[in-house]
Every structure is written in C-alpha cells, then in structure tokens.
Coordinates of C-alpha atoms and ligand atoms in Angstrom, one line a residue:
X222 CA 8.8 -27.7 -22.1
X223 CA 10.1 -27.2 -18.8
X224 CA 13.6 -27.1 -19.4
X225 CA 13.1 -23.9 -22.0
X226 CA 12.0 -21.9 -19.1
X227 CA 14.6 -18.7 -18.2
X228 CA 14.6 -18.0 -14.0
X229 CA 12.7 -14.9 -13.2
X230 CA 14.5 -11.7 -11.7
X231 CA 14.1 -11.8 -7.9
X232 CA 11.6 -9.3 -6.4
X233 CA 13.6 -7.2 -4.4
X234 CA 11.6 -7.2 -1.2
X235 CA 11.2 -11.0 -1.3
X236 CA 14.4 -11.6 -1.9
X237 CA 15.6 -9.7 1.4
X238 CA 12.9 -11.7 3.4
X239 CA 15.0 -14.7 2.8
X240 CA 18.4 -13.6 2.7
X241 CA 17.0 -11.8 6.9
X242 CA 16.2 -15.4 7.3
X243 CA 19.1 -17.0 6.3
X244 CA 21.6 -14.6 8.2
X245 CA 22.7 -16.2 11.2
X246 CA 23.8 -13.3 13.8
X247 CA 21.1 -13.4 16.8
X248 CA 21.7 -8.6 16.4
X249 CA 20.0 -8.8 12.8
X250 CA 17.1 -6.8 12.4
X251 CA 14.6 -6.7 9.8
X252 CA 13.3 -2.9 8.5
X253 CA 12.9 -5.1 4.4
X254 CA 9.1 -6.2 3.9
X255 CA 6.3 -4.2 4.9
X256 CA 4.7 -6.2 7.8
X257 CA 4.3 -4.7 11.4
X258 CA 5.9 -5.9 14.5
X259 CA 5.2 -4.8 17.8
X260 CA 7.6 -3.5 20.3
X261 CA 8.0 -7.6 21.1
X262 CA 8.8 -8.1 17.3
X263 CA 5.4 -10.2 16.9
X264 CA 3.6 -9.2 13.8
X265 CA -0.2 -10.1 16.5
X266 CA -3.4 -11.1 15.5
X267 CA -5.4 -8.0 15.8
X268 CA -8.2 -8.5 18.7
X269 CA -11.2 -7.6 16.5
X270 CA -9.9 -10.3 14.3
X271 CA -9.5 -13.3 16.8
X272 CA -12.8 -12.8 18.0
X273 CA -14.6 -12.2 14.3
X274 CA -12.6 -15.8 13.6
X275 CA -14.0 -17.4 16.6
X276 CA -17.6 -15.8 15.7
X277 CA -17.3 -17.4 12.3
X278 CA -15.8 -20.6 13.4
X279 CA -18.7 -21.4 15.7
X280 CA -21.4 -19.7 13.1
X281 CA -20.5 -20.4 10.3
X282 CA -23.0 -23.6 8.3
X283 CA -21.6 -23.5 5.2
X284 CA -18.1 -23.2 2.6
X285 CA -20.0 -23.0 -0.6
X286 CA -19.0 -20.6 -3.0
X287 CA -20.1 -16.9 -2.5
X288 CA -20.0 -15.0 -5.5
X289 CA -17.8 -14.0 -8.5
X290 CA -17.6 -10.6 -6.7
X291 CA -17.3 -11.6 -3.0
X292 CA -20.1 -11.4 -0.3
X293 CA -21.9 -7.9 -1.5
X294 CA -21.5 -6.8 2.0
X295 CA -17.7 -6.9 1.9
X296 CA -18.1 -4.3 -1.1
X297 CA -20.5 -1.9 0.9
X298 CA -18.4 -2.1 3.9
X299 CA -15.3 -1.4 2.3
X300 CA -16.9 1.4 0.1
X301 CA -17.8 2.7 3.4
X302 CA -14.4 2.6 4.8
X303 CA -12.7 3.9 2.2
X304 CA -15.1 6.1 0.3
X305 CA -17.5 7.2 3.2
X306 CA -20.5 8.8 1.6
X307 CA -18.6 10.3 -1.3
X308 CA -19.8 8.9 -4.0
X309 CA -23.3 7.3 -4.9
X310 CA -23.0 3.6 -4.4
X311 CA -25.2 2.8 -7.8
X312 CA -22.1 4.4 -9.5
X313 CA -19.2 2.0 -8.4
X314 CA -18.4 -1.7 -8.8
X315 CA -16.5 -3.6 -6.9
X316 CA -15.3 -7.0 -6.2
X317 CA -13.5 -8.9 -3.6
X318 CA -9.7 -9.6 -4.9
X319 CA -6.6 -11.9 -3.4
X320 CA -5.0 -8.6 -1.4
X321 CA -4.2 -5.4 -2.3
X322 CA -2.1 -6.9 -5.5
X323 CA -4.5 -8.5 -6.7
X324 CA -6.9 -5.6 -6.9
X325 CA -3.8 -4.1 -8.2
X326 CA -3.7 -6.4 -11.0
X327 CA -7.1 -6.5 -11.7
X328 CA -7.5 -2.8 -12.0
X329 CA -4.3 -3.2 -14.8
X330 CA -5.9 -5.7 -16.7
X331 CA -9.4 -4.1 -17.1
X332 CA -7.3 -0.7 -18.1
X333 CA -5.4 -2.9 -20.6
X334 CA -8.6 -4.7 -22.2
X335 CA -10.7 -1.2 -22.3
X336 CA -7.6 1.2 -22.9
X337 CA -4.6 -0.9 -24.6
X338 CA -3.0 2.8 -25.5
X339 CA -3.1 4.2 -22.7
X340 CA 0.3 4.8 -20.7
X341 CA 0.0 4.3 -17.2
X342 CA 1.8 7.2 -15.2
X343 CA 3.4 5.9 -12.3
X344 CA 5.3 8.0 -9.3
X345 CA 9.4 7.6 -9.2
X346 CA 9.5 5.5 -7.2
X347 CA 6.9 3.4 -6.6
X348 CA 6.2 -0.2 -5.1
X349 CA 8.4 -2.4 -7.4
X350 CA 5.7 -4.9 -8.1
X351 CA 3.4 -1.5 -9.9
X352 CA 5.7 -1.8 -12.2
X353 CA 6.7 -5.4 -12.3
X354 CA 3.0 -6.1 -13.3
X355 CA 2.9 -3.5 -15.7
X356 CA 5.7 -5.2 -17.2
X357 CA 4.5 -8.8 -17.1
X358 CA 0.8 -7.7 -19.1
X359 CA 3.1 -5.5 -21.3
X360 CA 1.8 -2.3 -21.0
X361 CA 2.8 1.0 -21.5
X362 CA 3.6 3.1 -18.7
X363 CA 6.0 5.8 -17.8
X364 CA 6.9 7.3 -14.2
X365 CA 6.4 11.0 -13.0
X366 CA 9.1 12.7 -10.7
X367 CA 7.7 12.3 -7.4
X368 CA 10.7 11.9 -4.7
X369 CA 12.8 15.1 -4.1
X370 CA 16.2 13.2 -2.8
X371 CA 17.6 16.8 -1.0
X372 CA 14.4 17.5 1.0
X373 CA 13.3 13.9 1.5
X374 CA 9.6 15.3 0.2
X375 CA 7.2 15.5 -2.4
X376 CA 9.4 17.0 -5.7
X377 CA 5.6 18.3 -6.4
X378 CA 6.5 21.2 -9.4
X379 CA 8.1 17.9 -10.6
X380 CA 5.4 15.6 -10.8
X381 CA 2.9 18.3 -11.9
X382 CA 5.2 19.0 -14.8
X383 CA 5.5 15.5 -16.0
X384 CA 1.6 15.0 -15.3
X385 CA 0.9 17.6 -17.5
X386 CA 2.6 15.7 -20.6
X387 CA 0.2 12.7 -20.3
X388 CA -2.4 12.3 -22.9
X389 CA -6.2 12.0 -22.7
X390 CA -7.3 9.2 -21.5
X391 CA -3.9 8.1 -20.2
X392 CA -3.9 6.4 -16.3
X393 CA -2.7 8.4 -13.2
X394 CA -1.6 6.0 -10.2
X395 CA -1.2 7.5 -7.0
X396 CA -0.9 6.0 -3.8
X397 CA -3.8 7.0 -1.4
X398 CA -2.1 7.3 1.4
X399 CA 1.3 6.2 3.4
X400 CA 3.2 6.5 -0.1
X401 CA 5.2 3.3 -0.9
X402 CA 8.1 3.9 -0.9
X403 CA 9.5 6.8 0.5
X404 CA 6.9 7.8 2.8
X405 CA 6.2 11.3 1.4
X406 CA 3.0 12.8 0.3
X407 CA 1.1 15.5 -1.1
X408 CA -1.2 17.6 0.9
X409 CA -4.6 18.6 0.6
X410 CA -4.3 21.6 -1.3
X411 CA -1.4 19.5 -3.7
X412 CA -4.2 17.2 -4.3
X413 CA -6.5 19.4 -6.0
X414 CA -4.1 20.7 -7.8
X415 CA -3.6 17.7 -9.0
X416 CA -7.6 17.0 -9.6
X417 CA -7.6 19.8 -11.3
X418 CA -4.9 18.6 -13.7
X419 CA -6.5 15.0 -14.1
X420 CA -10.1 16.8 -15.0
X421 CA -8.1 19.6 -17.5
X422 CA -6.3 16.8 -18.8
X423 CA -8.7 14.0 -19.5
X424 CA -6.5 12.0 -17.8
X425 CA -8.1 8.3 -15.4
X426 CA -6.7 8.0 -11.9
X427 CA -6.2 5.0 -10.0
X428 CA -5.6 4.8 -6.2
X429 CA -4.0 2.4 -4.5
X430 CA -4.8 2.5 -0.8
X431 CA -3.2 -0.2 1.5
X432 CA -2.2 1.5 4.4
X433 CA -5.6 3.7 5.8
X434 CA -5.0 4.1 9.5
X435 CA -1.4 3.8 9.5
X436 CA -0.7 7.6 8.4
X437 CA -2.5 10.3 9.9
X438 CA -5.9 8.5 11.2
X439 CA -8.6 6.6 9.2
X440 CA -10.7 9.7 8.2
X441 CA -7.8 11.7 7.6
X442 CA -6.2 8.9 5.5
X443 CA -9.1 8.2 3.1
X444 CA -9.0 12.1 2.7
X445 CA -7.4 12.1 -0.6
X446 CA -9.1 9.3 -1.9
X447 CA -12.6 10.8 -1.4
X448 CA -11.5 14.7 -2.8
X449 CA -10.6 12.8 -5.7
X450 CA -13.6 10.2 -6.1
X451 CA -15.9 13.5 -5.9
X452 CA -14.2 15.1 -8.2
X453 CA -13.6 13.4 -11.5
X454 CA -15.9 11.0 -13.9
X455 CA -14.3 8.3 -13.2
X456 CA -11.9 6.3 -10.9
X457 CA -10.3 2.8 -10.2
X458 CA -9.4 2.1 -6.8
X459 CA -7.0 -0.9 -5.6
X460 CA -7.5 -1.2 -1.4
X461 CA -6.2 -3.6 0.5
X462 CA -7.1 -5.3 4.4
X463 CA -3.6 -6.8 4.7
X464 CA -2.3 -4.0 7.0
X465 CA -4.8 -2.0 8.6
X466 CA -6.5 -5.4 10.2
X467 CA -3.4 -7.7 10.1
X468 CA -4.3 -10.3 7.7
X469 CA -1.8 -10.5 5.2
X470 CA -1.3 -13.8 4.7
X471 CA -6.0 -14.0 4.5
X472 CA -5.6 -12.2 1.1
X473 CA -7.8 -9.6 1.1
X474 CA -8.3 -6.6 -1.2
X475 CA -11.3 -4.6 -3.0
X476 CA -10.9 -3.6 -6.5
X477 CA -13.9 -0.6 -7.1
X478 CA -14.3 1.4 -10.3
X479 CA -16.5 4.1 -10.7
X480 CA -18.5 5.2 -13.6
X481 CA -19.6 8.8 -13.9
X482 CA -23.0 7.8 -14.6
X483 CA -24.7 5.0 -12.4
X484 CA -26.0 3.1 -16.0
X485 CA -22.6 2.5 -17.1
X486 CA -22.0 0.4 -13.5
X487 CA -23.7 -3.0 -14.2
X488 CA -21.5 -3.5 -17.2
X489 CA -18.7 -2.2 -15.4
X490 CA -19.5 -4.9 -12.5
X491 CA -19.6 -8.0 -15.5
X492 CA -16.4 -7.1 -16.7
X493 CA -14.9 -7.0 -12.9
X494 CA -16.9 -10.4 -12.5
X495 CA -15.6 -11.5 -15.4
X496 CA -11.4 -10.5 -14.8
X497 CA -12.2 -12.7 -11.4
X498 CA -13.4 -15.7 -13.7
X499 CA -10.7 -15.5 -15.5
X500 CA -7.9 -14.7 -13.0
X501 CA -9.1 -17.5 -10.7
X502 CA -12.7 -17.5 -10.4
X503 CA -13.9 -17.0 -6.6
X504 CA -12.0 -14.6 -4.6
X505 CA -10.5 -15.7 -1.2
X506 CA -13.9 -15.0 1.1
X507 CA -12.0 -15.8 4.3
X508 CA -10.2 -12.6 5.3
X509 CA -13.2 -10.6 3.8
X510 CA -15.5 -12.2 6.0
X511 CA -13.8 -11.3 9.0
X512 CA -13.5 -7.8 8.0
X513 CA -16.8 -7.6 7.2
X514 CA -18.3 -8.9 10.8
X515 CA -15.9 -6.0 12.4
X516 CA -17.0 -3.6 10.1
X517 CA -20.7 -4.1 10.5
X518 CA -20.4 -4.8 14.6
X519 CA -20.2 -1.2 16.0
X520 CA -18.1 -2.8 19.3
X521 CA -16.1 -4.9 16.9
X522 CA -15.4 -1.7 15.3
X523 CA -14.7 0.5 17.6
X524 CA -12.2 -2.1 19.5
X525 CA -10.7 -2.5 15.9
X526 CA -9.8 1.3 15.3
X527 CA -8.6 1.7 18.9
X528 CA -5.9 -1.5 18.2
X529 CA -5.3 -0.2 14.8
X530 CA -5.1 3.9 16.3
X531 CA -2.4 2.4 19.0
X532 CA -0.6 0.9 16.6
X533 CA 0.0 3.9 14.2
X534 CA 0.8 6.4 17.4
X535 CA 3.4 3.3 18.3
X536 CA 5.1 4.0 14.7
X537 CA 4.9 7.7 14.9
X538 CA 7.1 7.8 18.3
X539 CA 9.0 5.9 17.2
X540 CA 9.4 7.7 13.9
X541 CA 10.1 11.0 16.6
X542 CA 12.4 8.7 18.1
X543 CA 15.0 7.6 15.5
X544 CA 14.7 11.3 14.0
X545 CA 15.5 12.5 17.7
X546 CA 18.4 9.9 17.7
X547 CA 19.5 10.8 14.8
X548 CA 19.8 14.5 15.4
X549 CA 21.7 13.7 18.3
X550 CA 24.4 11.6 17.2
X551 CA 25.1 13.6 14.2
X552 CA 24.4 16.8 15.3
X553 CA 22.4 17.9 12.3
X554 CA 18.7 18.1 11.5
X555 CA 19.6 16.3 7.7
X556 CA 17.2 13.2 9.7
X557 CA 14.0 15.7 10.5
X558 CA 12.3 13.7 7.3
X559 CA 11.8 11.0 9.1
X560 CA 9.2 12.6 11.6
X561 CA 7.3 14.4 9.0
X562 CA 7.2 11.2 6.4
X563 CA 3.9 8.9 7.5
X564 CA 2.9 5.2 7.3
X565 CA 5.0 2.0 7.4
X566 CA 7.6 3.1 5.4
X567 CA 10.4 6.0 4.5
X568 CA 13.3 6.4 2.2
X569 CA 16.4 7.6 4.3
X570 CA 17.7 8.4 0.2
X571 CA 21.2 6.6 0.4
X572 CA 22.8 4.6 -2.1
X573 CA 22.6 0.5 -2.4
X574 CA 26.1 0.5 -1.3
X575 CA 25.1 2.0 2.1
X576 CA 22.5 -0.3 2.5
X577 CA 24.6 -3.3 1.6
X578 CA 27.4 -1.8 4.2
X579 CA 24.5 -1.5 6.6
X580 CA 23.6 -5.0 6.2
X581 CA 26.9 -6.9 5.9
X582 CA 28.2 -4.7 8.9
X583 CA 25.4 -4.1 11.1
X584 CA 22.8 -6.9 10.5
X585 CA 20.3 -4.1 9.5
X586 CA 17.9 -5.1 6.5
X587 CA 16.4 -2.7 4.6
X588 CA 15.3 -2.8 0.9
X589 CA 18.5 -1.6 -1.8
X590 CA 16.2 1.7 -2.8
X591 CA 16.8 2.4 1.2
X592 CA 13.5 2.1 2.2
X593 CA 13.1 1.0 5.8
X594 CA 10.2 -0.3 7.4
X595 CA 9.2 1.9 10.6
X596 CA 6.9 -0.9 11.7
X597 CA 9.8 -3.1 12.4
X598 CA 11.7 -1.2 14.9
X599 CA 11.0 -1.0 18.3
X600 CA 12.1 1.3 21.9
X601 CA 15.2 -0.9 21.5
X602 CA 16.7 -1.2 18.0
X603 CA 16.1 2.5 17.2
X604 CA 19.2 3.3 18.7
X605 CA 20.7 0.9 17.0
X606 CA 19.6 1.8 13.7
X607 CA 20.4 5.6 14.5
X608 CA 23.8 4.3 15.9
X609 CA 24.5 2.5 12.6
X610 CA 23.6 5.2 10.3
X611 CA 25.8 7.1 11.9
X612 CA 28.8 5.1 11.8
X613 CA 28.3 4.2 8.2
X614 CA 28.3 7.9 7.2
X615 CA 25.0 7.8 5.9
Ligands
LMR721 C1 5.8 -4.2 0.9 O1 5.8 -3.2 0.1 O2 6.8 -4.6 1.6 C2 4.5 -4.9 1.1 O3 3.5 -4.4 0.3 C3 4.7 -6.4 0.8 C4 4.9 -6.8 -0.6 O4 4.1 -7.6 -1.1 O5 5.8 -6.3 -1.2

C-alpha cells in the first residue's frame, strides 16, 4: 500500500523554514514564515500567557475531556474579541478548532457538505494553504483580482468586478484583517461596498481573522469583521490565537457561523460538533484555556493588549524604517507601500528570481511570491534588507 503513495508538493512556506535552517552562513536572516521575533530575534512567551500557564498549572484538578466544541467560555470570549456586541450570541455557533487552519478547514468542509456547488471566491493572492485545502476536499473555487502589482494596493474596481460574476449562494473569503499575503486592504468605505455586493448578490462570506492587534489596533482590526457580521444573513468566520497571544505551536483557533435567525443555530452548532467528531474529535483545550483565563481577568487583559499593542507599534517603525531606508538608498519613493501596508506581512511585488538572488546572495529568506515577514526584522537587519534590495535591483 505504502509503496503506491506519490510525494506531496512542498508547501511553499514550510519548505523555506527548512531550507533557513539548513543554510549555514551565521548573516542569514529569516523574513519566510509568519512568526514574530523581537528585536533579539526570540519569538517570547507573551507575559499574560506565562502567568495564565502557571495559574493553570497550579489550578488545574483535572485533564478530562471538555467538550466536542471546546470550553463554552472559550466561544463567548472569543465572540467577544472578535465580534464585540455585533451580533446576538443565540445566532452563532462556534467551536474550538486546532489553530486558525483548522477553523479554516472546518469552515470548507461544512460549505462543502451544505453547499457542494458552490465556488469559493478567493483574493489573488491569498495564503497558499486557502487554496491548498480547497484543493485537497476538491472543491470549486476561483480567485478575484485583489493585488494591484504598480501601486502595491488593493486593485479594488478589480475585485468588485470579478465579485460581481459570482453566483447566489457562492462563498466570498476575505481576510479580516492584516491581509495574507501582501499586506494590503480595503478600507472602511471599500468594505461596504463590498457588503453591499455580497447582500445584492446572494453571495456567503467567510472571514478569516488571524492577525487582530497586529494591524491598526484590536478594535480597529475587528472593524471589518463586525460591519460585515451586522450586515448580512449569514457568516463563517475562521479566527485564530496563534499570533495575537503567541501560541502557535498551542493550536488554537475558533470556527463561528452565524445564522440569520437564532432557531437555525442549535443545528448549526451539531453539525460544527459533528465536523470536530469527525476531524479528530476534541479540540486541543490547552491554548484555549489560557486565552480564556486572560480574556476573562481584566489585569490579565489589560497586561495582554499592552504586550500585544508594543508589539504591533515595534512592526510599524520598523515598517517606517525599511520604507525610510529604502527611499534613501534608491532615491525614489517606489518603497512608500511598505509604510501604508499593515500586519506581519507585505508583498515587495518582485519576481521569484529576485527572491532566489536575494537568498543565494544575501542570506535573506523570504517566501518566492516575495512576501516578507515584517515581524522578523529588527533595528539591525533593516538596513540590511534595504541594502540588499537595492543592490539586487529590486
Ligand atoms: C504564514 O502564513 O506564514 C503563517 O500563517 C504560518 C503558516 O502556517 O503558513
């Protein structure tokens, strides 16, 4: 049986983790995966976490399972966070999923077992593994223009165009926040035009959020997300904690879906019960847990959203940095992008060969599609980077 099996196509991003840890030169430096690093290049336990671990460590009596969905109060707090008083709770279900992907998956499946016609619209580009995913379950979906490659923005007459071809009852994803790749994303007043398309259209979105806090704050981040859950019937939304509190490798993520009446939720719940039976029963409770205990301890909170606030002011200097660089060296203001894009990530919009030269040259890692990973520089390798691009005619 074995022996029949074909080897999978690498993922992109995983593959450049290992190659970065395979390259010997002491100068490399890693802008691939999407994991902060602070200025000492240590990806840190964030405080509010080490001391919700310590809490449950000398607390906690029991391991026994929990509940298909999670602890219940892992779903209200992260409604919460996410969805703030938006929508009435007796209208969405949620459960606890492995991360952000597996919410991700989650939310695919139940649109494939309700919906199997449906095409999923997804941006170009997106996070490889949207599609990746969509491939593996073998369902239809189709990208919208979404990254304008001259301005480095939002291509938004693009995407409304293509949007507007979708058919009733066909899925929208859009990224909530901190867009994945390229760092560009719509505005307010973009986003209800783009409500107001969904609504016209008869069209489902779904939201993945995984990087609340990192853009422009955690209200202002969940902004989208909540114009959009008050405005449509319904909506699935993928979150994830891996980011915003640190704990990537805990696995913790939040699938919700919400029903435009509250009598269609409790069958909505059994079927996102049931897609965690069969995935892999109990979701990881660790991770959610610990969010939970910060979320619901106002100090634990509050010391939380400072760490997490730091953090994203760290990657917006040093966003203003490496633009400021840039303009220097080169003289131009072709770089000014990278100051207006927000989150972990932006697109510099080079070819692969650049990025391989970049690499093989300069010891500087960055995904082929040229996405770089802002989290991962610090005070002194954005000169480097700036320094690089440069040189390599970028
Ligand atoms: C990324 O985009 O780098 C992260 O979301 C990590 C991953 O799983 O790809």
């Amino acid at each position: 049986m074995l022996t029949k099996l074909k080897a999978q196509p690498a993922d992109k991003i995983l593959a450049l983790m290992a190659m970065y840890r395979e390259d010997p030169r002491p100068t490399k430096i890693d802008l691939g995966v999407g994991v902060y690093k602070n200025a000492e290049g240590v990806t840190p336990v964030m405080r509010a976490v080490k001391e919700a671990e310590r809490r449950l460590v000398e607390e906690q009596t029991t391991k026994a399972y929990v509940a298909l969905a999670g602890d219940p109060a892992y779903s209200d707090a992260m409604i919460g966070l996410v969805l703030g008083e938006t929508v009435a709770r007796d209208r969405i279900a949620a459960v606890a999923t492995p991360g952000g992907t597996g919410a991700v998956r989650q939310a695919f499946e139940l649109i494939k077992n309700t919906s199997p016609d449906a095409t999923v619209w997804v941006s170009n580009p997106t996070w490889p593994n949207h599609v990746s995913i969509l491939n593996y379950l073998g369902m239809n979906h189709t990208a919208y223009r979404y990254f304008d490659g001259e301005t480095r923005g939002v291509d938004f007459d693009g995407m409304m165009e293509d949007l507007s071809e979708a058919k009733a009852g066909d899925v929208v994803l859009l990224h909530g926040c901190c867009h994945n790749p390229t760092g560009a994303n719509l505005n307010l007043t973009q986003w209800q035009a783009v409500v107001d398309l969904l609504n016209e259209k008869g069209l489902v979105p779904m939201i993945d959020i995984a990087y609340q806090g990192f853009g422009d704050g955690l209200e202002e981040d969940a902004a989208a997300t909540r114009l959009v859950a008050s405005s449509v019937p319904e909506l699935l939304i993928a979150g994830s904690c891996s980011k915003n509190f640190g704990v990537y490798r805990e696995r913790t993520g939040i699938l919700m879906a919400i029903s435009e009446q509250a009598d269609n939720t409790a069958v909505t719940q059994g079927n996102l019960n049931h897609l965690n039976r069969q995935n892999y029963s109990f979701p990881p409770d660790h991770g959610a847990r610990v969010v939970t205990t910060i979320l619901t301890d106002d100090a634990l909170r509050a010391d939380w959203a400072a760490e997490l606030e730091e953090t994203r002011l760290g990657m917006l200097s040093l966003r203003e940095g490496l633009a400021s660089e840039l303009q220097r060296l080169s003289g131009s203001d072709r770089f000014g992008f990278l100051a207006q894009h927000r989150g972990m990530f932006s697109q510099l919009g080079t070819t692969p060969d650049m990025v391989e030269r970049l690499r093989a040259e300069h010891g500087i890692y960055m995904v082929s599609d040229s996405r770089l990973n802002i989290a991962g520089l610090n005070a002194h390798t954005v000169p480097i980077l700036a320094k690089a691009i440069v040189e390599t005619g970028i």
